[in-house]
Coordinates of C-alpha atoms in Angstrom, one line a residue:
M563 CA 2.4 14.4 4.7
Q564 CA 4.5 11.3 3.5
Q565 CA 3.9 9.9 0.2
R566 CA 6.7 6.9 -1.1
Q567 CA 6.6 5.5 -4.5
V568 CA 7.0 1.6 -4.5
T569 CA 6.6 -1.5 -7.2
I570 CA 4.8 -4.4 -6.4
R571 CA 6.8 -7.1 -6.3
N572 CA 5.3 -11.0 -5.9
E573 CA 4.4 -12.6 -8.8
A574 CA 0.5 -12.2 -8.3
G575 CA 0.4 -9.1 -8.2
F576 CA -1.8 -7.2 -5.8
H577 CA -4.5 -10.0 -5.1
I578 CA -6.3 -10.8 -2.4
R579 CA -3.9 -11.5 0.2
P580 CA -1.8 -9.1 -0.6
A581 CA -4.9 -6.4 0.1
Q582 CA -5.7 -7.8 3.4
L583 CA -2.3 -8.0 4.8
F584 CA -2.0 -3.8 3.9
T585 CA -5.4 -3.4 5.1
E586 CA -4.7 -5.0 8.3
K587 CA -1.4 -3.0 8.4
A588 CA -2.6 0.0 7.3
G589 CA -5.7 -0.1 9.3
A590 CA -3.1 -0.5 12.8
F591 CA -2.3 2.9 12.1
Q592 CA -3.8 6.7 13.0
S593 CA -3.1 8.3 10.2
A594 CA -5.1 8.1 6.6
I595 CA -3.8 6.1 3.9
H596 CA -4.1 6.5 0.4
V597 CA -2.7 5.0 -2.6
K598 CA -2.8 5.2 -5.5
P599 CA -1.4 3.6 -9.0
E600 CA 1.8 5.5 -10.3
G601 CA 0.8 7.7 -12.9
Q602 CA -2.5 8.0 -11.9
D603 CA -4.1 11.8 -10.0
A604 CA -7.4 9.6 -8.1
G605 CA -6.2 7.5 -5.4
I606 CA -8.4 5.2 -2.9
D607 CA -8.7 4.8 0.8
G608 CA -5.4 2.5 2.0
K609 CA -7.9 0.7 4.7
S610 CA -10.0 -0.5 2.2
I611 CA -9.4 -3.6 0.8
L612 CA -12.3 -3.7 -2.0
G613 CA -10.9 -0.4 -2.9
L614 CA -7.5 -2.2 -3.2
M615 CA -8.6 -5.0 -5.1
T616 CA -10.4 -2.5 -7.3
L617 CA -6.7 -1.0 -9.1
G618 CA -5.8 -4.3 -10.8
L619 CA -1.8 -3.2 -9.9
S620 CA 0.1 -6.5 -11.4
K621 CA 3.7 -7.7 -11.1
G622 CA 6.1 -4.7 -12.0
A623 CA 3.4 -1.9 -11.9
G624 CA 4.1 1.5 -9.3
M625 CA 2.0 2.6 -6.8
I626 CA 2.4 5.5 -4.0
I627 CA 0.8 5.5 -0.4
T628 CA 0.5 8.5 1.5
A629 CA -0.3 8.7 4.8
E630 CA -0.9 11.4 6.9
G631 CA -1.6 11.8 10.5
S632 CA 0.0 12.0 13.7
D633 CA 2.2 8.3 12.4
E634 CA 2.5 9.1 8.7
E635 CA 6.4 8.5 8.8
E636 CA 6.5 5.0 10.6
A637 CA 3.0 3.8 8.4
V638 CA 4.5 5.0 5.2
E639 CA 7.6 2.8 6.2
T640 CA 5.6 -0.2 7.4
L641 CA 3.6 -0.6 3.9
A642 CA 6.6 0.5 1.7
R643 CA 8.2 -2.5 3.2
L644 CA 5.4 -4.7 3.2
V645 CA 4.7 -4.0 -0.6
E646 CA 8.7 -4.2 -2.0
G647 CA 9.2 -7.7 0.5
G648 CA 6.5 -9.1 -1.5
F649 CA 3.7 -9.5 0.9
G650 CA 6.0 -12.4 2.1
E651 CA 4.9 -14.2 -0.8
A652 CA 8.9 -13.6 -2.3

């Protein structure tokens, strides 16, 4: 299992476009992907756009990306870069 804490950097937060980009990237991996807001115990399926939208993460919010499976290291690194890069919006 791999995990990494990241911070939402784009101005609009985790709205529909970033959630769509995240789920598209997450769906390319065989590993199970989970996301949870920093400081919370429960997480959601990182391949679920609806689940990501319900998190309501805004700019500056921390989240933890976890992956478990054959390509877990690459999955976490790719998704962390996407988030930290502001989803291409910054």
